[in-house]
Amino acid sequence: MSGHVSIKLASERVNPSVASNNEIPRFFTPGEVICGLGDFMRGHGTYLEDNNIKSSVAGVMQKVNKLICVHPLKSRYVGEIGDVVVGRVIEVQQKRWKVETNSRLDSILQLSSVNLPGGELRRRSAEDEQMMRQLLKEGDLISAEVQSIYSDGSLSLHTRSLKYGKLQQGVMVKVFPSLIRRRKNHFHVFSFGISMIIGNNGFIWISPIPRELTNEERNVNSDTSSPEVSKHERKAIARMKNCIAALASSKMMLDDNSLRYAYEESFKYLNVKDLLDTEAMLDVAFLTQHRINDYDED
Amino acid sequence: MPGPDLLSSQGLRLDGRRPNELRRIRCKLGVFTQPDGSAYLEQGNTKVLAAVYGPHQAAKSKMSTEGVVVNCQYSMATFSTGERKNRPRGDRKSQEMSLHLRQALSSAIKTELYPRSQIDIYIEVLQADGAAFCASVNAATLALIDAGVPLRAYACACTSSVAWRGSQPEPLLDVGHVEEAAGGVCLTVAALPSTGSIALLEMSHRLHMDYFEVVISRAMQGCRDIEVILDKAVREHLAEGWTKQDIVTI
């Protein structure tokens, strides 16, 4: 077996940054004085010492009226109500699931905030608590929405919509949450045969477009075998996964537009695996950045 | 007082540095993608990798409602020192180092912000050429900043020793392995230089009280110098990774 192997010297490593023509703002680093107390209020990423507001993280300052915050370049996911997240069930507890969402604390999905499959109404009974593991078990991936935030900062999720629920058959990619651009819609269906959930928490779910099932079909194979994914779809999913990796390594913001551009540009490389090369990744990121710039100018 | 001859007649040290000179520090943030934050730091020939995971949900046994639990693990590579030696993680020296690291870094992290959470800090020494602990603290600080963990200030660490010029003490900054092995006194200081507070102080051998002041002031000077270097590295890293969209417009 002879494969293509490329080993590089450390000095020849590719610098993944894509030059974009934006000016560098003022950065603050931990312990640096931002301003005197005045009548400002201190927000996230700052603290008060000796009547000065100081930064506690390295990043850019944002001022909203009198509130001063410093946003770090990257951090764990900080949830906001209404965010779409993708998470993994790690524990089944009494009347609730613990979900790992890349947040500071594990998120919680209450049994009372899920819809049963098939739109069946839940009866509060002991049996239905015992059925929890049949609904979602440890290791399952779900998509959900942030319903509320507890006082300690942990998130409460809900899946009370047909959009949300258990995820089957697809690929999950993890990126830093700060790379996800907030949009109105985080569910996307692309014309090239894949659908995506771009979770605000940096977990991205790529799956084939679900076929519309008739009601009888749904009843027949509700929780048995899932439909087969064709080779064409698998290739598209793998290509998209590599495109995400390429954009993330160049620290580019991810949304439906940038990913669609990257996917289209990536056809310069016919084999999907060629995209794993660092030069190819940089090239795709560069071409994508170019198209975004062009689009912005128009 | 006779001591090992650490200064030449020209006033240079064994490796050619002046007494108040640091070894060259090179560092890089964000070297790994898997952890939340990571850093690589070279101080002379001492090379250290640091990785930070968290803050994440603390294990039930460790959980504290007061603040975040800082968990450090210090380990040295088999090939890090002159003689190859397999060091299991639980050995006495690395356990002690882990405890010291935790003490130094806990004082810098704003622990009260994240109750019931835990931060894991993993340190791997790739090459030990003196002052491995200092390099570990400095690398861990960079990794914490990369992870976006709120800090009071930079935590920097530096060592200093003392040599004798005639009968006058001459403090030496940033002790290398050769000078460490020569058997002089070695004072390790971990400090938050911008606030001037000391997080950890450790001294090997004995030193007369009269000379302590000069030795510690030199070490503190070293910490301040290191802070400047780290700050510069952080700013460069920010400038490289910053994208225009990072500021949310409301």
Coordinates of C-alpha atoms in Angstrom, one line a residue:
Chain A
M1 CA 0.0 0.0 0.0
S2 CA 1.5 3.3 -1.0
G3 CA -0.4 6.4 0.0
H4 CA 0.4 10.0 -0.4
V5 CA 2.3 11.1 2.7
S6 CA 3.4 14.7 3.3
I7 CA 5.6 15.6 6.2
K8 CA 6.7 19.1 6.6
L9 CA 9.5 20.8 8.5
A10 CA 8.3 23.1 11.3
S11 CA 9.8 26.0 9.5
E12 CA 7.8 25.3 6.3
R13 CA 4.5 25.2 8.1
V14 CA 1.6 27.1 6.4
N15 CA 0.4 30.2 8.2
P16 CA -3.4 29.6 8.0
S17 CA -4.4 33.3 8.5
V18 CA -6.3 34.8 5.6
A19 CA -5.4 38.4 5.2
S20 CA -8.5 40.5 5.3
N21 CA -8.3 44.2 4.9
N22 CA -9.7 45.2 8.3
E23 CA -7.9 47.5 10.7
I24 CA -6.7 46.2 14.0
P25 CA -8.8 47.5 16.9
R26 CA -7.5 48.3 20.4
F27 CA -6.9 45.1 22.4
F28 CA -7.1 44.7 26.1
T29 CA -5.2 42.0 28.1
P30 CA -5.8 40.7 31.6
G31 CA -5.0 43.2 34.4
E32 CA -5.0 46.2 32.0
V33 CA -6.8 49.3 33.2
I34 CA -9.7 50.2 30.8
C35 CA -10.8 53.3 32.5
G36 CA -11.5 54.9 35.9
L37 CA -14.8 54.1 37.6
G38 CA -16.5 57.3 36.6
D39 CA -20.1 56.3 36.2
F40 CA -19.5 53.2 34.1
M41 CA -20.8 49.8 34.9
R42 CA -18.6 46.8 34.6
G43 CA -19.8 43.9 32.4
H44 CA -18.4 40.5 31.4
G45 CA -14.7 40.2 31.1
T46 CA -13.9 43.0 33.5
Y47 CA -13.4 43.5 37.2
L48 CA -13.1 46.4 39.7
E49 CA -9.9 47.1 41.5
D50 CA -8.6 50.3 43.1
N51 CA -11.5 52.3 41.6
N52 CA -10.4 51.2 38.1
I53 CA -12.2 49.0 35.7
K54 CA -9.7 46.4 34.6
S55 CA -9.9 43.7 31.9
S56 CA -9.8 40.1 33.0
V57 CA -9.6 38.5 29.5
A58 CA -7.7 39.3 26.3
G59 CA -9.9 40.7 23.6
V60 CA -11.8 43.7 22.3
M61 CA -13.7 46.1 24.4
Q62 CA -17.4 46.8 23.7
K63 CA -19.2 49.7 25.2
V64 CA -23.0 49.8 25.3
N65 CA -24.0 53.1 26.8
K66 CA -22.4 52.9 30.3
L67 CA -21.8 49.1 30.3
I68 CA -18.2 48.0 29.5
C69 CA -17.5 44.5 28.4
V70 CA -14.4 42.7 27.1
H71 CA -15.0 39.9 24.7
P72 CA -12.3 37.2 24.5
L73 CA -11.2 35.8 21.1
K74 CA -12.5 32.4 22.1
S75 CA -14.1 30.9 25.1
R76 CA -16.5 28.3 26.1
Y77 CA -20.0 28.7 24.8
V78 CA -22.0 31.3 26.7
G79 CA -25.7 30.6 26.1
E80 CA -28.4 33.0 25.3
I81 CA -32.1 32.3 25.3
G82 CA -33.3 31.3 21.9
D83 CA -30.0 29.9 20.7
V84 CA -30.1 26.8 18.6
V85 CA -27.6 24.2 20.0
V86 CA -26.5 20.7 19.2
G87 CA -25.6 18.6 22.1
R88 CA -24.8 15.1 23.3
V89 CA -26.8 13.3 26.0
I90 CA -24.4 12.2 28.8
E91 CA -26.7 11.2 31.6
V92 CA -30.3 10.1 32.1
Q93 CA -31.6 11.3 35.4
Q94 CA -34.9 11.5 37.2
K95 CA -37.2 13.5 34.9
R96 CA -34.4 15.1 33.0
W97 CA -31.4 14.5 30.8
K98 CA -27.9 16.0 31.2
V99 CA -26.6 17.3 27.9
E100 CA -23.1 18.3 27.0
T101 CA -23.1 21.5 24.9
N102 CA -19.6 22.8 25.3
S103 CA -20.9 25.1 28.0
R104 CA -19.3 25.8 31.3
L105 CA -21.8 23.5 33.1
D106 CA -23.8 20.6 31.7
S107 CA -27.1 21.7 30.2
I108 CA -30.4 20.2 31.3
L109 CA -33.3 18.9 29.2
Q110 CA -36.4 18.4 31.3
L111 CA -38.7 15.6 30.5
S112 CA -41.5 18.2 30.5
S113 CA -39.9 20.2 27.7
V114 CA -39.7 17.5 25.1
N115 CA -42.3 16.5 22.5
L116 CA -42.9 12.8 22.3
P117 CA -42.3 11.3 18.8
G118 CA -45.4 11.4 16.6
G119 CA -46.8 14.4 18.5
E120 CA -48.3 12.1 21.1
L121 CA -49.3 14.0 24.3
R122 CA -47.4 13.0 27.4
R123 CA -49.1 11.7 30.4
R124 CA -47.3 12.4 33.7
S125 CA -46.9 8.9 35.0
A126 CA -44.3 6.7 36.4
E127 CA -44.2 4.6 33.2
D128 CA -43.4 7.5 31.1
E129 CA -40.4 8.4 33.3
Q130 CA -39.2 4.8 32.9
M131 CA -39.6 5.3 29.1
M132 CA -37.0 8.1 29.1
R133 CA -34.1 6.0 28.1
Q134 CA -36.0 4.7 25.1
L135 CA -36.6 8.3 24.0
L136 CA -33.0 9.5 24.4
K137 CA -30.1 7.5 25.8
E138 CA -26.5 8.3 26.7
G139 CA -24.5 9.2 23.7
D140 CA -27.4 10.4 21.5
L141 CA -27.1 13.7 19.7
I142 CA -29.9 16.2 19.9
S143 CA -30.7 19.6 18.5
A144 CA -32.5 21.9 20.9
E145 CA -33.2 25.5 21.8
V146 CA -32.1 27.3 24.9
Q147 CA -35.2 27.9 26.9
S148 CA -33.8 29.6 30.0
I149 CA -30.6 30.1 31.9
Y150 CA -30.3 29.1 35.6
S151 CA -28.8 31.4 38.1
D152 CA -25.5 29.4 38.1
G153 CA -25.2 29.8 34.4
S154 CA -26.2 26.3 33.3
L155 CA -28.7 26.1 30.4
S156 CA -32.1 24.7 30.3
L157 CA -33.0 23.3 26.8
H158 CA -36.3 22.4 25.1
T159 CA -37.2 20.5 22.0
R160 CA -40.8 21.5 21.8
S161 CA -40.9 21.8 18.0
L162 CA -40.7 19.5 15.1
K163 CA -37.4 21.1 14.1
Y164 CA -35.6 19.9 17.2
G165 CA -35.1 16.4 18.6
K166 CA -32.8 13.4 18.2
L167 CA -30.3 13.5 15.4
Q168 CA -29.6 10.4 13.4
Q169 CA -27.4 9.7 10.4
G170 CA -24.9 12.4 9.9
V171 CA -21.7 14.0 10.9
M172 CA -21.0 16.3 13.8
V173 CA -18.1 18.8 13.5
K174 CA -16.9 20.8 16.5
V175 CA -15.5 24.3 16.1
F176 CA -14.9 27.2 18.5
P177 CA -18.2 28.8 19.3
S178 CA -16.9 32.2 18.6
L179 CA -16.7 31.3 14.9
I180 CA -20.4 30.8 14.5
R181 CA -22.2 33.9 13.3
R182 CA -25.6 34.5 14.9
R183 CA -28.3 34.3 12.3
K184 CA -32.1 34.3 12.4
N185 CA -32.0 30.8 11.0
H186 CA -29.6 28.1 11.9
F187 CA -31.2 25.3 9.9
H188 CA -30.1 25.2 6.4
V189 CA -30.9 23.0 3.4
F190 CA -28.4 23.2 0.6
S191 CA -29.2 22.5 -3.0
F192 CA -26.3 20.1 -3.3
G193 CA -28.1 17.5 -1.2
I194 CA -27.2 18.2 2.5
S195 CA -28.9 19.9 5.3
M196 CA -27.1 21.5 8.2
I197 CA -27.7 22.6 11.7
I198 CA -25.2 25.3 12.7
G199 CA -25.4 25.2 16.5
N200 CA -24.6 28.4 18.3
N201 CA -22.4 26.4 20.6
G202 CA -20.0 25.5 17.9
F203 CA -21.3 22.0 17.2
I204 CA -22.3 21.7 13.5
W205 CA -24.5 18.8 12.4
I206 CA -24.4 17.8 8.7
S207 CA -26.9 15.3 7.4
P208 CA -28.6 14.2 4.2
I209 CA -31.8 16.0 3.4
P210 CA -34.5 14.0 5.2
R211 CA -36.9 12.3 2.8
E212 CA -40.6 13.2 3.3
L213 CA -42.1 10.1 4.8
T214 CA -45.8 9.4 4.5
N215 CA -47.7 8.7 7.7
E216 CA -47.8 5.0 7.3
E217 CA -44.1 4.8 6.6
R218 CA -43.4 6.8 9.7
N219 CA -45.4 4.4 11.8
V220 CA -43.7 1.4 10.3
N221 CA -40.1 2.3 10.7
S222 CA -40.3 5.0 13.4
D223 CA -37.5 3.7 15.5
T224 CA -36.2 0.7 13.6
S225 CA -33.8 1.0 10.6
S226 CA -33.0 4.4 9.1
P227 CA -33.0 4.9 5.4
E228 CA -29.7 4.2 3.6
V229 CA -27.5 7.2 2.7
S230 CA -26.3 7.1 -0.9
K231 CA -22.6 7.4 -1.8
H232 CA -23.2 10.7 -3.4
E233 CA -24.7 12.2 -0.2
R234 CA -21.8 10.7 1.9
K235 CA -19.3 12.4 -0.4
A236 CA -21.1 15.8 -0.1
I237 CA -21.2 15.5 3.7
A238 CA -17.5 14.7 3.8
R239 CA -16.7 17.6 1.5
M240 CA -18.7 19.9 3.7
K241 CA -16.9 18.6 6.8
N242 CA -13.5 19.4 5.2
C243 CA -14.7 22.8 4.2
I244 CA -15.7 23.6 7.7
A245 CA -12.3 22.4 9.0
A246 CA -10.6 24.6 6.3
L247 CA -12.5 27.8 7.3
A248 CA -12.2 27.1 11.0
S249 CA -8.4 26.7 10.8
S250 CA -8.2 30.1 9.1
K251 CA -10.5 31.5 11.8
M252 CA -13.2 32.6 9.4
M253 CA -16.8 33.1 10.5
L254 CA -19.1 30.3 9.6
D255 CA -22.6 30.8 8.3
D256 CA -24.7 29.5 5.4
N257 CA -23.1 31.9 2.9
S258 CA -19.5 31.3 3.8
L259 CA -20.0 27.5 3.9
R260 CA -21.8 27.5 0.5
Y261 CA -19.0 29.5 -1.1
A262 CA -16.4 27.3 0.5
Y263 CA -18.2 24.2 -0.8
E264 CA -18.4 25.6 -4.3
E265 CA -14.8 26.7 -4.3
S266 CA -13.7 23.3 -3.0
F267 CA -14.6 21.6 -6.3
K268 CA -11.2 22.8 -7.5
Y269 CA -10.0 19.7 -5.7
L270 CA -11.8 16.7 -7.1
N271 CA -11.0 14.2 -4.4
V272 CA -12.6 15.0 -1.1
K273 CA -9.5 13.8 0.8
D274 CA -7.3 16.3 -1.0
L275 CA -9.0 19.0 1.0
L276 CA -7.2 17.7 4.1
D277 CA -3.9 19.1 2.9
T278 CA -3.0 22.3 4.7
E279 CA -2.3 24.1 1.4
A280 CA -5.6 23.1 0.0
M281 CA -7.4 24.2 3.2
L282 CA -5.7 27.6 3.0
D283 CA -6.5 27.9 -0.7
V284 CA -10.2 27.1 -0.1
A285 CA -10.3 29.6 2.8
F286 CA -8.6 32.2 0.7
L287 CA -11.0 31.8 -2.3
T288 CA -13.9 31.9 0.1
Q289 CA -12.7 35.1 1.7
H290 CA -12.3 36.6 -1.7
R291 CA -15.9 35.8 -2.7
I292 CA -17.2 37.2 0.6
N293 CA -15.2 40.4 -0.1
D294 CA -16.6 40.6 -3.6
Y295 CA -20.1 40.1 -2.3
D296 CA -19.7 42.8 0.3
E297 CA -18.5 45.3 -2.3
D298 CA -21.5 44.7 -4.6
Chain B
M1 CA 31.4 33.9 51.9
P2 CA 32.8 31.4 49.4
G3 CA 30.4 30.1 46.9
P4 CA 30.5 28.5 43.5
D5 CA 32.2 30.7 41.0
L6 CA 29.3 31.7 38.8
L7 CA 30.6 35.0 37.5
S8 CA 33.7 35.4 35.3
S9 CA 36.1 38.2 36.0
Q10 CA 34.4 40.2 33.3
G11 CA 31.1 39.9 35.2
L12 CA 29.6 37.4 32.7
R13 CA 27.8 34.2 33.6
L14 CA 28.6 30.7 32.6
D15 CA 26.4 30.9 29.5
G16 CA 27.6 34.4 28.7
R17 CA 24.6 36.3 30.0
R18 CA 24.9 39.4 32.2
P19 CA 23.6 39.0 35.7
N20 CA 20.3 40.8 35.0
E21 CA 19.6 39.2 31.7
L22 CA 16.8 36.7 30.9
R23 CA 17.2 33.8 28.6
R24 CA 15.4 34.3 25.3
I25 CA 11.7 33.6 25.6
R26 CA 9.7 32.5 22.5
C27 CA 6.1 31.6 22.8
K28 CA 3.1 30.7 20.7
L29 CA -0.6 30.6 21.7
G30 CA -3.2 28.2 20.3
V31 CA -0.9 25.4 19.3
F32 CA -3.6 22.7 19.6
T33 CA -7.2 22.6 18.4
Q34 CA -8.6 20.0 20.8
P35 CA -8.2 21.8 24.1
D36 CA -9.9 25.1 24.9
G37 CA -6.6 26.8 25.2
S38 CA -3.0 25.9 24.7
A39 CA 0.5 27.5 24.5
Y40 CA 4.1 26.6 23.8
L41 CA 6.9 28.4 25.6
E42 CA 10.6 28.3 25.2
Q43 CA 12.8 29.9 27.8
G44 CA 16.4 29.3 26.6
N45 CA 16.5 25.6 26.2
T46 CA 13.7 24.9 28.5
K47 CA 10.6 24.0 26.4
V48 CA 7.1 23.5 27.8
L49 CA 3.7 22.8 26.4
A50 CA 0.5 23.7 28.2
A51 CA -3.1 22.8 27.5
V52 CA -6.2 24.0 29.3
Y53 CA -9.6 22.3 29.3
G54 CA -12.5 24.1 30.8
P55 CA -14.1 25.6 32.7
H56 CA -16.4 22.5 32.5
Q57 CA -18.7 20.7 34.8
A58 CA -16.7 19.5 37.9
A59 CA -16.7 15.9 39.0
K60 CA -19.1 15.4 41.8
S61 CA -16.4 14.6 44.4
K62 CA -14.4 17.7 43.6
M63 CA -17.2 20.2 43.1
S64 CA -17.2 23.3 45.1
T65 CA -19.9 25.9 45.3
E66 CA -17.4 28.6 46.3
G67 CA -15.5 28.7 43.0
V68 CA -13.9 26.9 40.2
V69 CA -11.7 23.9 41.0
V70 CA -8.2 24.3 39.4
N71 CA -6.7 20.9 38.6
C72 CA -3.0 20.8 37.4
Q73 CA -1.0 18.0 36.1
Y74 CA 2.7 18.5 35.6
S75 CA 4.7 15.9 33.8
M76 CA 8.1 15.7 32.3
A77 CA 8.9 13.8 29.1
T78 CA 11.2 10.9 29.2
F79 CA 13.7 12.7 27.0
S80 CA 13.5 16.0 28.8
T81 CA 16.7 15.8 30.9
G82 CA 20.3 14.7 30.2
E83 CA 19.6 11.1 31.3
R84 CA 16.6 9.3 29.9
K85 CA 14.3 8.5 32.7
N86 CA 10.7 7.3 32.7
R87 CA 8.8 9.5 35.1
P88 CA 5.4 8.2 36.0
R89 CA 2.9 11.0 36.6
G90 CA 2.4 10.2 40.3
D91 CA 6.0 10.6 41.3
R92 CA 6.8 12.9 44.2
K93 CA 8.5 15.6 42.3
S94 CA 5.8 16.1 39.7
Q95 CA 3.1 15.9 42.4
E96 CA 4.8 18.7 44.3
M97 CA 5.1 20.7 41.1
S98 CA 1.4 20.2 40.3
L99 CA 0.5 21.5 43.8
H100 CA 2.8 24.6 43.4
L101 CA 1.3 25.3 39.9
R102 CA -2.2 25.1 41.3
Q103 CA -1.3 27.5 44.1
A104 CA 0.3 30.0 41.7
L105 CA -2.4 29.9 39.1
S106 CA -5.4 29.8 41.5
S107 CA -4.3 33.2 42.7
A108 CA -4.4 34.6 39.2
I109 CA -7.7 33.0 38.1
K110 CA -10.9 34.7 39.1
T111 CA -12.1 31.5 40.7
E112 CA -15.3 33.0 42.2
L113 CA -16.9 33.5 38.8
Y114 CA -17.5 29.9 38.0
P115 CA -18.9 27.9 40.9
R116 CA -19.3 24.1 40.4
S117 CA -16.9 24.2 37.5
Q118 CA -13.4 22.9 37.0
I119 CA -10.4 23.9 35.0
D120 CA -7.8 21.3 34.0
I121 CA -4.3 22.4 33.2
Y122 CA -1.9 20.0 31.7
I123 CA 1.8 20.8 31.5
E124 CA 4.4 18.8 29.6
V125 CA 8.0 19.7 29.9
L126 CA 9.7 18.7 26.7
Q127 CA 13.2 19.8 27.6
A128 CA 14.3 20.8 31.1
D129 CA 17.3 23.2 31.2
G130 CA 16.7 24.9 34.5
A131 CA 13.7 26.8 35.8
A132 CA 11.2 24.3 34.3
F133 CA 8.6 25.4 36.9
C134 CA 8.8 29.0 35.9
A135 CA 8.4 28.2 32.2
S136 CA 5.4 26.0 33.2
V137 CA 3.7 28.9 35.0
N138 CA 4.3 31.3 32.1
A139 CA 3.1 28.8 29.6
A140 CA 0.0 28.0 31.7
T141 CA -0.8 31.7 31.9
L142 CA -0.7 32.0 28.1
A143 CA -2.9 28.9 27.7
L144 CA -5.4 30.2 30.2
I145 CA -5.6 33.5 28.3
D146 CA -6.0 31.6 25.1
A147 CA -8.9 29.7 26.6
G148 CA -10.6 33.0 27.6
V149 CA -10.5 32.2 31.3
P150 CA -10.8 35.5 33.3
L151 CA -7.6 36.3 35.1
R152 CA -6.8 39.1 37.6
A153 CA -3.4 39.6 36.0
Y154 CA -0.7 37.7 34.3
A155 CA 0.9 35.2 36.5
C156 CA 4.6 35.1 35.8
A157 CA 7.4 33.2 37.5
C158 CA 11.1 33.7 37.5
T159 CA 14.1 32.4 39.4
S160 CA 17.1 34.2 40.8
S161 CA 20.3 33.1 42.4
V162 CA 23.3 34.9 43.9
A163 CA 26.9 35.0 43.0
W164 CA 29.8 36.8 44.8
R165 CA 31.9 39.5 43.3
G166 CA 34.6 39.9 45.9
S167 CA 32.5 40.1 49.0
Q168 CA 29.6 41.9 47.3
P169 CA 26.5 39.8 46.4
E170 CA 25.4 40.0 42.8
P171 CA 22.0 38.5 42.2
L172 CA 21.6 36.4 39.0
L173 CA 18.3 36.4 37.0
D174 CA 16.7 33.3 35.4
V175 CA 19.0 30.5 36.6
G176 CA 20.0 27.9 34.0
H177 CA 20.6 24.2 34.6
V178 CA 24.3 24.6 34.9
E179 CA 24.0 27.3 37.5
E180 CA 21.3 25.3 39.3
A181 CA 23.6 22.2 39.4
A182 CA 26.6 24.2 40.6
G183 CA 24.8 24.3 43.9
G184 CA 24.0 28.0 44.6
V185 CA 20.9 29.2 46.2
C186 CA 17.9 29.3 43.9
L187 CA 14.8 31.4 44.7
T188 CA 11.7 30.8 42.7
V189 CA 9.1 33.6 42.6
A190 CA 5.6 33.4 41.0
A191 CA 4.0 36.7 41.1
L192 CA 1.3 38.9 39.6
P193 CA 3.7 41.7 38.5
S194 CA 1.1 44.3 37.6
T195 CA -0.4 44.2 41.1
G196 CA 3.0 43.5 42.8
S197 CA 1.6 40.5 44.8
I198 CA 3.5 37.3 45.2
A199 CA 1.7 34.0 44.6
L200 CA 4.4 31.6 45.4
L201 CA 7.9 31.7 46.9
E202 CA 10.3 28.8 47.1
M203 CA 13.9 28.7 48.0
S204 CA 16.5 25.9 47.8
H205 CA 19.5 26.1 50.1
R206 CA 20.1 28.8 52.7
L207 CA 20.7 32.5 52.2
H208 CA 21.5 35.1 54.7
M209 CA 18.7 37.4 55.6
D210 CA 20.7 40.5 54.7
Y211 CA 21.0 39.4 51.0
F212 CA 17.4 38.2 50.6
E213 CA 16.1 41.7 49.7
V214 CA 18.4 42.1 46.6
V215 CA 17.7 38.6 45.4
I216 CA 14.0 38.8 45.6
S217 CA 13.9 42.3 44.0
R218 CA 15.9 40.9 41.1
A219 CA 13.5 38.0 40.7
M220 CA 10.5 40.4 40.8
Q221 CA 12.2 42.5 38.1
G222 CA 12.5 39.3 36.1
C223 CA 8.7 38.7 36.5
R224 CA 7.9 42.2 35.3
D225 CA 10.2 41.7 32.2
I226 CA 8.5 38.4 31.5
E227 CA 5.1 40.0 31.7
V228 CA 6.0 42.5 29.0
I229 CA 7.2 39.6 26.8
L230 CA 4.0 37.6 27.4
D231 CA 1.8 40.6 26.8
K232 CA 3.4 41.3 23.5
A233 CA 2.9 37.7 22.5
V234 CA -0.8 37.8 23.5
R235 CA -1.4 41.0 21.5
E236 CA 0.3 39.5 18.4
H237 CA -1.9 36.4 18.7
L238 CA -5.0 38.6 19.0
A239 CA -4.1 40.6 16.0
E240 CA -3.6 37.4 14.0
G241 CA -6.8 35.7 15.0
W242 CA -9.1 38.7 15.1
T243 CA -11.9 38.9 12.6
K244 CA -14.1 41.9 12.0
Q245 CA -17.2 40.1 12.9
D246 CA -16.1 39.4 16.5
I247 CA -17.9 42.5 17.8
V248 CA -21.6 42.0 18.0
T249 CA -23.3 45.1 16.8
I250 CA -26.5 45.9 18.7

